[in-house]
Amino acid sequence: MTARDGAAPPAHGVSALHPVAAADLLPFPWATTTKPYGTALVELARARPDVIALGADLTRQTETDLVRDELPRQFVNVGMAEQNLMGVASGLARAGRCVFVHTFGVFATRRPFEQVAMQIAYPRLDVKIVGFMPGLSSPGGPSHQAVDDVALMRALPNMTVVDVADATEVRQAVALLAEREGPCYLRLKRGEVPVLFGAAHRLAVPAAQWLFEGGEVTVLASGMLVATAVRAAQVLSDAGLPVSVLNVPTLEPIDRDAVLAAARRSAAVVTAENHAVAGGLGTAVAEVLAEAGAGTPLRRVGIRDGYAQASSAPWLFRRHGLDVNAVVAAAWSAAGRRGDPPTAADVPVETGRYAPV
Amino acid sequence: MTARDGAAPPAHGVSALHPVAAADLLPFPWATTTKPYGTALVELARARPDVIALGADLTRQTETDLVRDELPRQFVNVGMAEQNLMGVASGLARAGRCVFVHTFGVFATRRPFEQVAMQIAYPRLDVKIVGFMPGLSSPGGPSHQAVDDVALMRALPNMTVVDVADATEVRQAVALLAEREGPCYLRLKRGEVPVLFGAAHRLAVPAAQWLFEGGEVTVLASGMLVATAVRAAQVLSDAGLPVSVLNVPTLEPIDRDAVLAAARRSAAVVTAENHAVAGGLGTAVAEVLAEAGAGTPLRRVGIRDGYAQASSAPWLFRRHGLDVNAVVAAAWSAAGRRGDPPTAADVPVETGRYAPV
Amino acid sequence: MQTSQILQTRADRADRAGRTDGGNARTAQTVRKGGPMADQRPAVLRDGTRPAPAGIAGPGARPPTTDPGELAATARRIRRHAVEMVAIAGMGYLGQATTSAEVFAVLYRAVLRHGVDRLVLSPGHYVITHYAAAVEAGLLDERALATYGVDGSWLESISTERTPLVSATCGALGQGLSVGAGLALADALADAERRTFVFGSDGEMEEGQTWEAAMFAAHHRLGRLTALFDCNGSQVDGPVATVTTIEPVADKWRSFGWTVHEVDGHDVGAVLAALHPPPGDGRPSVVLARTRMLHGLGSLGDGRDAHFVTLGPGDVERALEDTEPVGPR
Amino acid sequence: MQTSQILQTRADRADRAGRTDGGNARTAQTVRKGGPMADQRPAVLRDGTRPAPAGIAGPGARPPTTDPGELAATARRIRRHAVEMVAIAGMGYLGQATTSAEVFAVLYRAVLRHGVDRLVLSPGHYVITHYAAAVEAGLLDERALATYGVDGSWLESISTERTPLVSATCGALGQGLSVGAGLALADALADAERRTFVFGSDGEMEEGQTWEAAMFAAHHRLGRLTALFDCNGSQVDGPVATVTTIEPVADKWRSFGWTVHEVDGHDVGAVLAALHPPPGDGRPSVVLARTRMLHGLGSLGDGRDAHFVTLGPGDVERALEDTEPVGPR
Ligand SMILES: Cc1ncc(C[n+]2csc(CCOP(=O)(O)OP(=O)(O)O)c2C)c(N)n1
Ligand SMILES: Cc1ncc(C[n+]2csc(CCOP(=O)(O)OP(=O)(O)O)c2C)c(N)n1
Ligand SMILES: [Mg+2]
Ligand SMILES: [Mg+2]
């Protein structure tokens, strides 16, 4: 059954997903693509000579080899010196350039935090920080896993924080953030990127977008866990628990109205993110709910175990509860359902196809 | 009227404060003292030769001149190099020393964030990071104002985060944190420190402590805003709105039971902290409330205006809404009271005395 | 569209948006409309500086001079302004003004083409010298100095994004050289002949970022970038040498690929000579200005906390005598 | 109580608490009891290293040797182990093992007193060489190498707090020298005669923290601290010189107060001589090991991504031939 046709008979005959047509969600299993970001950045840089890309000794890894090779005058490799990287970006932005800064998310946020705070966020400069390998998608262990980057960037006034779900959104994010005045942090999956959305899909910042409506529980998801949430919603609906899914690409500023709508319409809300539960989507949602005095209980799916290991992403996602079954279980218990939650069937996909673990 | 005698006639004859005897809150206006931290650290270091104090070119400012002068073999000045500072602390701790690291809070957390994360928090070493000049108590402008230090340290698994209210707690915190295994962040007011609590007071970590009970609204406060909350409670009670006050010295791990008790017992809860509303006490409370599905509305008093200026603390506290009247107004509106909230009388205090602005 | 046009457009847009406002553009629920930050929206000029707000702007830039006597007199007046500013609270960054007076006199009156060249003031607490020198350069109204360090004033004691007449300002030390390198890189990419100066303090050489920036600037051959370090041998905890051995400083900069000028920082002629346009070999250059704390305020004597001077009874009067104007301005 | 006794007590307490567990001691509501981290509690030995867990411990430390032939043969075997480890996934940090094989052979077989001296492995991705050298030193079971990089294995491809047989490990580059300085400082304060070694990569000299640590160690006269840098001229984006000019490296270290030994990093005799106990003048010393990428694996040729080698068809076989054992072990 797919989200698009939405018509396959629910396994238990109780409920079906209510896909939102405007979201243009493609059928599962999704195709993947590579370098959607680099391609979009080259396009932007070609049209806007004021755009300049900075790297920090991770050029191919951040898809900026495309800019380096095609528009060498709009690319500068700052080397492995992330504090200086952010200072140089600030200087370029003060001189009127629109600066895209690239490295792994962990090195874009932890090492140069004070420089980002003082030289980019505070003066509200046009610097777009692009951090690759979010959360546990890095096999490099705790030193390489950006599990707190959203928390760090959300702590900075003036910073827009975006974590997109697929290649279609990646491409649109580049143009949107370039147009948006001021500093942004964009969190990107490295390597193969799934294509969840079709051509009619429109990313907006900071608006959240409903993918499925009418559920008993709403799953609010960001980044890599959007695909996971979609799959979880299918599993849950098949098991008789209708679920709404809200795609929340912008973590700061959070779409307060959408969060409150989710709380109003649901018996419980579940957040799902490839990030520590503290400081990311789950916390942003908690803040909105608590200030509104909403009594809707919240379950947060995210990393709760501190520091992980150096292992493959699928292994880590399962081990740390970022998989489809973890979202299913959270929604199941949040909805007050008894008994064991349903489990997702393991879907083997060919290469070039994406299935969340 | 004072909290201690608790007997002065309420202005409107409606309600009085219900002070909690065990808290041993002293009468207002409070006395101040200097170097409570440095004194306690010398005492600890004398008893425990494994304790070592590190500085970063702010020795007198962090009260560690006392250790330097009295126990020179237990003091090392690392100079103005905060990344190296944290690495050296880590090495010393791995070698079995209990390390106290000192600088301003802003430089203890922003500049060396990755070093704290990777070399102290992750390996769970016995390093106590002591950050002075919290929030807007620094006249040095945004570069010197630690308005996000709690958010940063709370983002780190394994880190205990403590923001104490007065000199009595400062002294007890030194011994408590030295005994507590693993990394801690302690946030300390610089210069004159008020003495709110008497000798019978007992700081516990991570337990919160009730100062006034039985109110319609609960104010949860930490650090410098505990004194402010106490004054606000007096003003509110005088105006007929009975208020409870919960002193929350430990921001991570937060005393979840106390927060939920506050929510259960009150029509609304108000948090008050000398920190950005995002990521500190207010957020920690929001997380607890939202996960519990508590419908009690939350108002957060804290810094909401981004980056402040270089001006005096009283001026900044008023301008950014960290004063008694801000807490009063938040509680008043949270309780659904109509009309203008009461305002605190300006209490002129002699030098050597402390009154929150 | 040409690059230059686009840069122009974006700079205009930035002006309109008041982009360098330090205020908070957070979510609706956290913004207090018209709150404390509403007045903090200085526009940014095309050279990256923030103009002095109405009311404190000076009469206009005075013609530059390279006359050593006039530059020395300017330095003397900078010290005098600084004494008066620090007298307001009875304590402050007087030491920094005394060590950097000549360097700022030369920079502001002889070298910097105001509105063209760029200046980054890396140690924000040195902004006291900037205010005094800006008055001397005709850019700031002398009367504004009376508001130094006063609550809510434009003349904050540590520079911020509101500080008039500088571009980047940094109170968290060690960050300025990187920003200067970015500015210089922008100019190099645009083939602009403008120069970028970064003023730094010797304590900043303890911050690793300074060396990251040094390596970067040399590798990218930012020959139009000049760093000036006030080597006053002082930091918060006392003499630098007692805290960290930063010497041999000249060797360090040379080994990082820079052209080094080591000069007596109180000799205006020597400072001026060192600031001549850099040689064409593409190396950035650094001026190590060796200076003495409280130089020019001899009657204040030695032995006081040099980083943050507290003035005792009679100190202000004596210091004003030390800096009595000596000739016609 | 004596200092040494107290240190002892605390170390014991740390052992019991499994303090270097990477798990999370957060609030009750965020901890999953017995969750994924429950197995991550290696104890810490008194020299700061984590012992190899049961099942992968080696037969026991082999007696040290300074025989150049034996050390060269060890380096050869290190390369061979590395080829086999990288063959598991068909790609990995093979280049690093080829450039650092001799340095690790000398360190692990001739210089380090295992269980006494300290070693910080700063660039975490070099841990492949550590695993191979630990096998050669008798500390790790050779069979464990087959689990290199495998999900959940103890032998992770970038070192973590779980990594057996090292103390501090760092995957975020540029942090190791500071930790080493802290360890060396602890020993200096305790008058311990133990040495501390920090292994670093040349790319790490681009991180400012390296220079902060360098300045600190020299100022505090940590003469028993020795840094070894693998100057392989490579970083992720290619040759270091094309990314950032870090040369003249020796001048930099000298200007930061260190004794410099510049050696051919593939010459075991030269490396050994450079690692002799440092002179008594209190300067820390640095060994700049000039190395060549894929040295010893001649048949793999040049021109491939040296930072992260991908093995093509036949590469493993050819590389194993290159590293065929040459004599009796
Ligand atoms: C990153 C950072 N760490 C610490 C401080 C606190 N601080 C302010 S000035 C200063 C001394 C630095 O030396 P220098 O600027 O040479 O001092 P001065 O010559 O003005 O005495 C220190 C440590 C700071 N502003 N920034
Ligand atoms: C702080 C930090 N920034 C970036 C990285 C990503 N990274 C890993 S290795 C590396 C290259 C560094 O040079 P070097 O260690 O000399 O590379 P090698 O000789 O192994 O090719 C980089 C940039 C990192 N691990 N840490
Ligand atoms: Mg100085
Ligand atoms: Mg290298």
Short mmCIF file of N, CA and C in Angstrom, two decimals, chain A residues 203-247:
data_model
loop_
_atom_site.label_atom_id
_atom_site.label_comp_id
_atom_site.label_asym_id
_atom_site.label_seq_id
_atom_site.Cartn_x
_atom_site.Cartn_y
_atom_site.Cartn_z
N LEU A 203 8.30 23.03 -0.32
CA LEU A 203 8.85 23.28 1.01
C LEU A 203 8.61 24.74 1.37
N ALA A 204 8.21 24.97 2.59
CA ALA A 204 8.12 26.34 3.09
C ALA A 204 8.91 26.43 4.39
N VAL A 205 9.42 27.59 4.69
CA VAL A 205 10.14 27.83 5.95
C VAL A 205 9.53 29.06 6.60
N PRO A 206 9.04 28.98 7.80
CA PRO A 206 9.14 27.91 8.77
C PRO A 206 7.89 27.04 8.89
N ALA A 207 7.05 27.01 7.89
CA ALA A 207 5.78 26.28 8.02
C ALA A 207 5.99 24.76 8.04
N ALA A 208 5.25 24.11 8.89
CA ALA A 208 5.20 22.65 8.87
C ALA A 208 4.11 22.22 7.88
N GLN A 209 4.14 20.95 7.50
CA GLN A 209 3.21 20.48 6.48
C GLN A 209 2.62 19.13 6.87
N TRP A 210 1.29 19.04 6.76
CA TRP A 210 0.64 17.76 7.04
C TRP A 210 0.86 16.79 5.89
N LEU A 211 1.23 15.56 6.24
CA LEU A 211 1.35 14.52 5.22
C LEU A 211 0.16 13.57 5.29
N PHE A 212 -0.27 13.25 6.50
CA PHE A 212 -1.50 12.49 6.71
C PHE A 212 -2.32 13.21 7.77
N GLU A 213 -3.61 13.22 7.57
CA GLU A 213 -4.48 13.90 8.52
C GLU A 213 -5.52 12.94 9.08
N GLY A 214 -6.20 13.39 10.12
CA GLY A 214 -7.35 12.64 10.63
C GLY A 214 -7.03 11.52 11.58
N GLY A 215 -5.78 11.43 12.03
CA GLY A 215 -5.41 10.33 12.91
C GLY A 215 -5.79 10.57 14.36
N GLU A 216 -5.65 9.51 15.13
CA GLU A 216 -5.95 9.57 16.55
C GLU A 216 -4.74 10.15 17.29
N VAL A 217 -3.58 9.88 16.71
CA VAL A 217 -2.30 10.37 17.23
C VAL A 217 -1.62 11.11 16.10
N THR A 218 -0.86 12.18 16.45
CA THR A 218 -0.05 12.83 15.41
C THR A 218 1.42 12.58 15.67
N VAL A 219 2.11 12.15 14.63
CA VAL A 219 3.56 12.05 14.70
C VAL A 219 4.14 13.28 14.03
N LEU A 220 4.92 14.06 14.76
CA LEU A 220 5.62 15.21 14.20
C LEU A 220 7.05 14.76 13.95
N ALA A 221 7.50 14.85 12.73
CA ALA A 221 8.83 14.33 12.40
C ALA A 221 9.64 15.35 11.64
N SER A 222 10.95 15.22 11.78
CA SER A 222 11.84 16.10 11.01
C SER A 222 12.97 15.28 10.41
N GLY A 223 13.51 15.79 9.32
CA GLY A 223 14.71 15.21 8.71
C GLY A 223 14.53 13.76 8.32
N MET A 224 15.55 12.98 8.62
CA MET A 224 15.53 11.58 8.21
C MET A 224 14.37 10.80 8.81
N LEU A 225 13.80 11.28 9.90
CA LEU A 225 12.73 10.51 10.52
C LEU A 225 11.35 10.79 9.92
N VAL A 226 11.30 11.64 8.90
CA VAL A 226 10.02 11.83 8.21
C VAL A 226 9.65 10.55 7.45
N ALA A 227 10.61 10.02 6.74
CA ALA A 227 10.36 8.76 6.02
C ALA A 227 9.96 7.66 7.01
N THR A 228 10.65 7.65 8.14
CA THR A 228 10.36 6.66 9.18
C THR A 228 8.93 6.84 9.69
N ALA A 229 8.54 8.08 9.90
CA ALA A 229 7.20 8.36 10.42
C ALA A 229 6.13 7.95 9.41
N VAL A 230 6.40 8.16 8.15
CA VAL A 230 5.44 7.78 7.11
C VAL A 230 5.24 6.27 7.12
N ARG A 231 6.36 5.55 7.21
CA ARG A 231 6.25 4.10 7.27
C ARG A 231 5.54 3.66 8.54
N ALA A 232 5.86 4.30 9.64
CA ALA A 232 5.21 3.94 10.91
C ALA A 232 3.71 4.18 10.82
N ALA A 233 3.34 5.27 10.18
CA ALA A 233 1.92 5.58 10.05
C ALA A 233 1.21 4.49 9.27
N GLN A 234 1.87 3.97 8.24
CA GLN A 234 1.27 2.90 7.46
C GLN A 234 1.07 1.65 8.31
N VAL A 235 2.14 1.31 9.07
CA VAL A 235 2.05 0.13 9.94
C VAL A 235 0.93 0.29 10.96
N LEU A 236 0.87 1.46 11.57
CA LEU A 236 -0.13 1.72 12.61
C LEU A 236 -1.54 1.71 12.03
N SER A 237 -1.71 2.34 10.90
CA SER A 237 -3.04 2.37 10.30
C SER A 237 -3.49 0.97 9.94
N ASP A 238 -2.55 0.20 9.43
CA ASP A 238 -2.87 -1.20 9.11
C ASP A 238 -3.32 -1.95 10.36
N ALA A 239 -2.78 -1.55 11.50
CA ALA A 239 -3.11 -2.23 12.75
C ALA A 239 -4.30 -1.58 13.46
N GLY A 240 -4.94 -0.63 12.78
CA GLY A 240 -6.15 -0.07 13.36
C GLY A 240 -5.96 1.18 14.17
N LEU A 241 -4.79 1.77 14.13
CA LEU A 241 -4.58 3.04 14.82
C LEU A 241 -4.31 4.12 13.77
N PRO A 242 -5.31 4.92 13.46
CA PRO A 242 -5.10 5.94 12.44
C PRO A 242 -4.17 7.04 12.98
N VAL A 243 -3.26 7.45 12.15
CA VAL A 243 -2.19 8.35 12.58
C VAL A 243 -2.06 9.51 11.60
N SER A 244 -1.89 10.71 12.14
CA SER A 244 -1.55 11.86 11.31
C SER A 244 -0.03 12.02 11.33
N VAL A 245 0.50 12.60 10.28
CA VAL A 245 1.94 12.88 10.24
C VAL A 245 2.14 14.33 9.84
N LEU A 246 2.92 15.03 10.65
CA LEU A 246 3.26 16.41 10.35
C LEU A 246 4.75 16.48 10.07
N ASN A 247 5.11 16.95 8.90
CA ASN A 247 6.51 17.14 8.53
C ASN A 247 6.96 18.50 9.05
#
